[in-house]
Coordinates of C-alpha atoms and ligand atoms in Angstrom, one line a residue:
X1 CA -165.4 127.8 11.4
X2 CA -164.4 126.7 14.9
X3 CA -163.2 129.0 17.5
X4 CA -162.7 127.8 21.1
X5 CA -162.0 130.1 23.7
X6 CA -161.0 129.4 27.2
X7 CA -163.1 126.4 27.1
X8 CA -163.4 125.1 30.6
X9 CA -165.3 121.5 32.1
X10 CA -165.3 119.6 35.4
X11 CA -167.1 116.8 35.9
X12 CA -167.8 117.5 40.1
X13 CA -163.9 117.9 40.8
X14 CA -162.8 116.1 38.1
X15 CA -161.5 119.1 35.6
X16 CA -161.7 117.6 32.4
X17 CA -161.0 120.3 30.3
X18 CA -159.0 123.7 31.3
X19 CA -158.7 127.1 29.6
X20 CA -158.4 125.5 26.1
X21 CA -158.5 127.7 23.1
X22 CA -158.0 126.5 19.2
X23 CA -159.8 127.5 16.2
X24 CA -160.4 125.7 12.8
X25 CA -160.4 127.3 9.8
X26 CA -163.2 126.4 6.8
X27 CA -162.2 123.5 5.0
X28 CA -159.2 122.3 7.3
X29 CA -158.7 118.9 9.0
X30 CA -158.0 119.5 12.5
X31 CA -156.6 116.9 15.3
X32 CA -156.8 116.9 18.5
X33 CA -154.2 114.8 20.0
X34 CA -154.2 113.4 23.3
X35 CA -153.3 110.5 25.9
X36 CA -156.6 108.5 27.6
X37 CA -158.6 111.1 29.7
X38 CA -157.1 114.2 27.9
X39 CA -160.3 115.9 27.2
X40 CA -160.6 115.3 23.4
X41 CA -164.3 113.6 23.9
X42 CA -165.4 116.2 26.0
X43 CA -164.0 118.7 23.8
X44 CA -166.2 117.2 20.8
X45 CA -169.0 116.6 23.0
X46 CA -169.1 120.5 24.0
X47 CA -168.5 121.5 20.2
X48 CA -171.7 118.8 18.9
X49 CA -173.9 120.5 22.0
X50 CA -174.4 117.3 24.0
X51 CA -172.9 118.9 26.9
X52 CA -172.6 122.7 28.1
X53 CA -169.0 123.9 28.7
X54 CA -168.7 125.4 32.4
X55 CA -167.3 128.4 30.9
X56 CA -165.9 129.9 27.7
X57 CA -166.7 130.9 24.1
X58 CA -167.4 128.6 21.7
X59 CA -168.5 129.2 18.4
X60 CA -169.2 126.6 15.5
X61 CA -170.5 127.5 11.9
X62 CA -171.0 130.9 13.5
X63 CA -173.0 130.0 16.2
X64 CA -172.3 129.7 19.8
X65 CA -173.2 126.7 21.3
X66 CA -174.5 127.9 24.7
X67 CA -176.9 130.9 23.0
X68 CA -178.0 128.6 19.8
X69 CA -177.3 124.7 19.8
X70 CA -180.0 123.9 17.5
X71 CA -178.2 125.7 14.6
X72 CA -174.9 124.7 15.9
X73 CA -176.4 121.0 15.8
X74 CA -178.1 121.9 12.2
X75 CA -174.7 122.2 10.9
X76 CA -172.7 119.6 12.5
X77 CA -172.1 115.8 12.1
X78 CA -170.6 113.8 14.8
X79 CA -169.0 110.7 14.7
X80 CA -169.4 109.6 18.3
X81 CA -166.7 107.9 20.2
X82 CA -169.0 104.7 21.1
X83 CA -171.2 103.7 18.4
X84 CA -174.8 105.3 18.9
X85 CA -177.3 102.9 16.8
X86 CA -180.0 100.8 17.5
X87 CA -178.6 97.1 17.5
X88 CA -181.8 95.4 17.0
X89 CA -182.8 97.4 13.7
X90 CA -181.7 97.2 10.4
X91 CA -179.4 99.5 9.0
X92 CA -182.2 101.4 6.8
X93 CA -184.2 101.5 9.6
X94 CA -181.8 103.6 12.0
X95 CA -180.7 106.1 9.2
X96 CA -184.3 106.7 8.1
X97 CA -184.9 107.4 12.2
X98 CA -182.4 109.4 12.0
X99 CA -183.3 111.1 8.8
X100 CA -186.4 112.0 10.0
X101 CA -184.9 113.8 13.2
X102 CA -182.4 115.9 11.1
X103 CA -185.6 116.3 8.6
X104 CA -183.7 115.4 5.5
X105 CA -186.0 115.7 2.8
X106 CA -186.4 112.7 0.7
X107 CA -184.4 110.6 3.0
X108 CA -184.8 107.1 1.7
X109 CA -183.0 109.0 -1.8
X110 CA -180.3 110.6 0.5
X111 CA -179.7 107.5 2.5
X112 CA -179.3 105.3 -0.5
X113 CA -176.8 107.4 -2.1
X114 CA -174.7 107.7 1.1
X115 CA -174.7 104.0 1.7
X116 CA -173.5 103.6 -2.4
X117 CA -170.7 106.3 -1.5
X118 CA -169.5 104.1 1.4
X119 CA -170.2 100.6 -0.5
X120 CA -172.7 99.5 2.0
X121 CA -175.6 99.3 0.1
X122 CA -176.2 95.6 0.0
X123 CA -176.0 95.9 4.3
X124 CA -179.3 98.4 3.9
X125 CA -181.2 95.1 5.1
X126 CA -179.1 93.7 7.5
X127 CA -179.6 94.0 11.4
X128 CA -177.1 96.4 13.1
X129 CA -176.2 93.9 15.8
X130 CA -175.0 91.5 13.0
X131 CA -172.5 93.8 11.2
X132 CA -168.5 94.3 12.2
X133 CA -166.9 96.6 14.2
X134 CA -165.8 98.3 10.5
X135 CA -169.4 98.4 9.4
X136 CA -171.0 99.8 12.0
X137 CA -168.8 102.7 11.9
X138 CA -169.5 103.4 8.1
X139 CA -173.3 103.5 9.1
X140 CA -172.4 105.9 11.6
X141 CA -170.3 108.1 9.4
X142 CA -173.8 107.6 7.1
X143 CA -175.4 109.3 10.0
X144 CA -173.6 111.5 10.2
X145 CA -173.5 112.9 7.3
X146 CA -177.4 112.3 6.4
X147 CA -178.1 116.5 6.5
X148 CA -175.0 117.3 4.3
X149 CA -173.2 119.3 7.6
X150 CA -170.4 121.7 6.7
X151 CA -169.0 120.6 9.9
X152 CA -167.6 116.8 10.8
X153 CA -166.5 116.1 14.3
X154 CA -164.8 112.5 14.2
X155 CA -164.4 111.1 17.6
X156 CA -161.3 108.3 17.1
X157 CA -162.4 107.0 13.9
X158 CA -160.1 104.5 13.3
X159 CA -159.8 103.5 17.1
X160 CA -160.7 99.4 17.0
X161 CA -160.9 99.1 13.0
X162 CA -158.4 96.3 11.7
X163 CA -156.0 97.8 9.2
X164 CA -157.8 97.7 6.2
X165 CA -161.1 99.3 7.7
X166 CA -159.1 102.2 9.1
X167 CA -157.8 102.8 6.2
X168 CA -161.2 103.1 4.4
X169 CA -162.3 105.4 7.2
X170 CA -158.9 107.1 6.4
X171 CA -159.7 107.6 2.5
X172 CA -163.4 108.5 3.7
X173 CA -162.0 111.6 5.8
X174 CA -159.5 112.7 2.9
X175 CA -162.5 112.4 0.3
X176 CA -164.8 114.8 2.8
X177 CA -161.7 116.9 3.6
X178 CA -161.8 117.6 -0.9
X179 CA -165.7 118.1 -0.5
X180 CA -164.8 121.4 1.5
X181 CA -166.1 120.1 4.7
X182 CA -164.0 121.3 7.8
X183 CA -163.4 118.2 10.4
X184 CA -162.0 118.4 13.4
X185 CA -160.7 114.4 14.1
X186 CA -159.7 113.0 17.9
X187 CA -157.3 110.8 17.8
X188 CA -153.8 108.8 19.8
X189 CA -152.2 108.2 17.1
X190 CA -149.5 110.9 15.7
X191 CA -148.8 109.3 12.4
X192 CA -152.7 109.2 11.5
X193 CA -153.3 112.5 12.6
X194 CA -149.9 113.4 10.5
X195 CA -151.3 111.5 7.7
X196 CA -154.9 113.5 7.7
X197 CA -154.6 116.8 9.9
X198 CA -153.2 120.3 8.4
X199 CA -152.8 121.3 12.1
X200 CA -153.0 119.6 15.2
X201 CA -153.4 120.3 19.0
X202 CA -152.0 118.3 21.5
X203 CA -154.4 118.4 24.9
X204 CA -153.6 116.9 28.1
X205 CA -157.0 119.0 29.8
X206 CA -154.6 122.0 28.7
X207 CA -153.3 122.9 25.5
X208 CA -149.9 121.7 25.0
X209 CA -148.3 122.7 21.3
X210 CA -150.6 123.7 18.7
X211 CA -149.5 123.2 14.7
X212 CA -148.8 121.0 11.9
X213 CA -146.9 118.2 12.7
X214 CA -144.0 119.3 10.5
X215 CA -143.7 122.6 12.6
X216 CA -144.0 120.9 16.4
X217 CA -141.6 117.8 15.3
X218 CA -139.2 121.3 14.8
X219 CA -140.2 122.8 18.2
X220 CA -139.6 120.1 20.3
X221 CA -137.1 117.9 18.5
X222 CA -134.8 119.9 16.7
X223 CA -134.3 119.9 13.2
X224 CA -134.3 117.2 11.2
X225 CA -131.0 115.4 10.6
X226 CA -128.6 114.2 7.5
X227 CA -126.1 111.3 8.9
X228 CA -122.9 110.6 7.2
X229 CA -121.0 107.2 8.2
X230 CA -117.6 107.7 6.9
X231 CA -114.5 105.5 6.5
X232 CA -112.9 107.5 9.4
X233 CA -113.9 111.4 10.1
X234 CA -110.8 113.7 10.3
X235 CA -110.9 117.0 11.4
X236 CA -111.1 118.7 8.0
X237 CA -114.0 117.1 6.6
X238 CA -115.8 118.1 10.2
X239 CA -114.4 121.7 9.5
X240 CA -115.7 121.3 5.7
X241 CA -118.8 120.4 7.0
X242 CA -119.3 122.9 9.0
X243 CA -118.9 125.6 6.9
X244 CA -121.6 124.5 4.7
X245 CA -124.3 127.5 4.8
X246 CA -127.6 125.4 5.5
X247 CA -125.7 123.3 8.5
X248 CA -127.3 124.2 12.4
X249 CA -125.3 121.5 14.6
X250 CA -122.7 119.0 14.0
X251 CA -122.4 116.0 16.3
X252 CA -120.0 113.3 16.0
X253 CA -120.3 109.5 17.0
X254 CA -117.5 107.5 16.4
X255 CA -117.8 107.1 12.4
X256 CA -120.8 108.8 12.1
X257 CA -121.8 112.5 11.2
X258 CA -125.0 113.8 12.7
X259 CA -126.0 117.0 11.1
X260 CA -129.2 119.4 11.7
X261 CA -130.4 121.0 8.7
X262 CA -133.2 122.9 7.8
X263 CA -134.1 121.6 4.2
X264 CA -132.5 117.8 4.7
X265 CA -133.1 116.9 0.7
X266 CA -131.3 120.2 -0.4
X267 CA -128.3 120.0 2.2
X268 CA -127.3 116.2 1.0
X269 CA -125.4 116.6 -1.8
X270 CA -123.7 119.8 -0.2
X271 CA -122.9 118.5 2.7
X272 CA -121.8 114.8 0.8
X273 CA -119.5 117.6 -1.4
X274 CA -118.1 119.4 0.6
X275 CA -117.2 115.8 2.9
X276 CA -115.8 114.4 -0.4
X277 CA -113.8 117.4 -1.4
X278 CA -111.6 117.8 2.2
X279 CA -111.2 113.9 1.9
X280 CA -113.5 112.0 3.7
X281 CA -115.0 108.8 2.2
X282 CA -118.7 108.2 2.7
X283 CA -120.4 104.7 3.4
X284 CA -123.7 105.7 3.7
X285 CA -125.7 109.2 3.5
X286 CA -129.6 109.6 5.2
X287 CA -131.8 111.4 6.1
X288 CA -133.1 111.1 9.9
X289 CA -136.5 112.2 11.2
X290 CA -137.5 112.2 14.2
X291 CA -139.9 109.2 15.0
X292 CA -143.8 110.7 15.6
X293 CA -144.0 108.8 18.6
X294 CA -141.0 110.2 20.1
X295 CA -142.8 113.8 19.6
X296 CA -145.8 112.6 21.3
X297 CA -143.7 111.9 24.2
X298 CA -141.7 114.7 24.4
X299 CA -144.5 117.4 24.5
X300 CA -146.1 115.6 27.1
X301 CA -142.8 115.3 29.2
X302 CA -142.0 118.8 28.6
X303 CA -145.5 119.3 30.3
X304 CA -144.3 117.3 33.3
X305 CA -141.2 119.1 33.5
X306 CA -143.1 122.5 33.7
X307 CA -145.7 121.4 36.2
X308 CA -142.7 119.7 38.5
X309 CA -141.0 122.9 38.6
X310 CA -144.1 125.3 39.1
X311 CA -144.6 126.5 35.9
Ligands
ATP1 P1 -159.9 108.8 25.8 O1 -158.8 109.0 24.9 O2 -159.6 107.8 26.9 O3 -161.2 108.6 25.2 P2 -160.4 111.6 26.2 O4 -159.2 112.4 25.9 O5 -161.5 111.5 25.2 O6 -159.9 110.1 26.7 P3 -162.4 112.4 28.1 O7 -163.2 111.2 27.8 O8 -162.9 113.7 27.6 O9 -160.9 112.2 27.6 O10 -162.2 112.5 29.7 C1 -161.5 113.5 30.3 C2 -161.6 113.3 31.8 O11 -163.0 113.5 32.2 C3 -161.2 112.0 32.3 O12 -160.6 112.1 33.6 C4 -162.5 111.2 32.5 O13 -162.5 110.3 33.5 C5 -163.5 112.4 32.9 N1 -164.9 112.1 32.4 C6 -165.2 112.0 31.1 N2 -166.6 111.9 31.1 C7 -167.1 111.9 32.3 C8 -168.4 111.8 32.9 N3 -169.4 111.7 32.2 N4 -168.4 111.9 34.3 C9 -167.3 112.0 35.0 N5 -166.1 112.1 34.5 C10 -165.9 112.1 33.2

């Protein structure tokens, strides 16, 4: 539905954007992960037409967006980054502007069921300029979504939303997700994107990893972990553990067991077994994961790594 190949972009020397490639497939929710000045919003920007990429292939809906941006456009609804809407109208007044420049047919019908969707429609009256941080971005989702695109591009949608907004923009992107539509989301924050995406790919102007969260926390952090505290650990119960099929490491810290697993729900009461059966006597069994932040850190270091050594 999205295929980007060897997207490149430089603003005058400034390369924003270098040999990227990614696609999406219909119907997934995509994230593109990256710190401040990564290239996700000119990514987006490239993929909505607003800017031409300096070279690559890029083709949304089918259409590429250097040969035919009108169709690419036809087909696409962007949440932009900064709010685009006309302050000093009312909120009906902006979506039936819009409306009329996507030529939706009966608009005032389509914009009224939209704002009901997103429980706005007592704000249809209301000046732009007078309405929250939270509201403003519903009308623009509203916007976005006035000529019923196959394609969402969501530029940080929860980026400045207090808690309970986000998560209404959250539930908004799940419900459009179950519609079929295939949305590709920008975003800094790992658990959100963990929370929404299928897949993600972490940019940093190049591609870093590429998958779903799941799959990179594995890459780049190891597997996840089971941790036994025991009364005291003697040899055999390390032995015993050991020998359990599922187990990849085994590390020790004073009373505590650290062990990689693949399947961390299946390999506790094996492990816990085969501990209780040589002798050992558990405290405490759980599971650890990784923290998502901690991913987030490490693909970018490993980046730093290979640029420091030439790679
Ligand atoms: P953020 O998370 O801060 O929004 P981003 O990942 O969206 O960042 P971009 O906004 O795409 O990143 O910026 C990538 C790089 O391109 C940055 O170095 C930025 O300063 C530069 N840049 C972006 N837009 C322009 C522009 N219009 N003119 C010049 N440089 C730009």
């Amino acid at each position: 539905m999205i295929e980007v190949r060897g997207l490149t972009k430089a603003y005058g020397e400034n390369v924003a954007v270098q040999d990227l490639s990614f696609s999406v497939r219909e119907g997934e929710t995509f994230g593109l992960l990256g710190p401040n000045g990564a290239g996700k919003t000119t990514t987006i920007r490239i993929l909505a037409c607003i800017i031409p990429p300096d070279s690559g292939k890029i083709v949304v809906n089918g259409y590429n967006v250097v040969e035919d941006p009108l169709l690419v456009k036809a087909g696409v609804g962007l949440l932009p980054e900064r709010i685009s809407l006309y302050e000093r109208l009312t909120v009906m007044e902006n979506l039936l502007f819009f409306a009329r420049l996507y030529g939706v047919e009966e608009p005032a019908l389509r914009i009224k069921e939209l704002l009901n969707k997103l429980e706005i429609q007592d704000r249809a009256d209301e000046l732009v300029s007078k309405l929250s941080k939270g509201l403003k971005q519903r009308v623009s989702i509203v916007r976005a979504l006035l000529h019923d695109p196959p394609v969402l591009l969501l530029d940080e949608p929860t980026s400045g939303l207090d808690p309970i907004s986000a998560e209404v923009m959250r539930s908004l992107v799940r419900d459009l997700s179950t519609q079929g539509r295939t949305i590709l989301l920008s975003s800094h924050n790992l658990w959100e994107v963990q929370q929404l995406c299928n897949r993600v790919a972490v940019i940093n102007t190049r591609l870093l990893a590429l998958g779903s969260v799941d799959e990179l926390s594995e890459k780049f952090l190891g597997p996840p972990k089971v941790r036994l505290l025991l009364e005291e650990v003697r040899k055999e119960v390390l032995e015993a553990i050991q020998s359990v099929n599922s187990v990849i490491t085994v590390e020790r810290r004073d009373k505590e067991i650290l062990i990689g697993v693949k399947d961390p729900e299946k390999a506790v009461p094996v492990i816990s077994e085969a501990a209780i059966r040589a002798g050992g006597r558990i405290l405490e069994v759980s599971v650890v994961r990784p923290g998502l932040e901690e991913l987030f850190v490490r693909v970018l270091k490993d980046e730093m790594g290979q640029d420091s050594s030439g790679g």
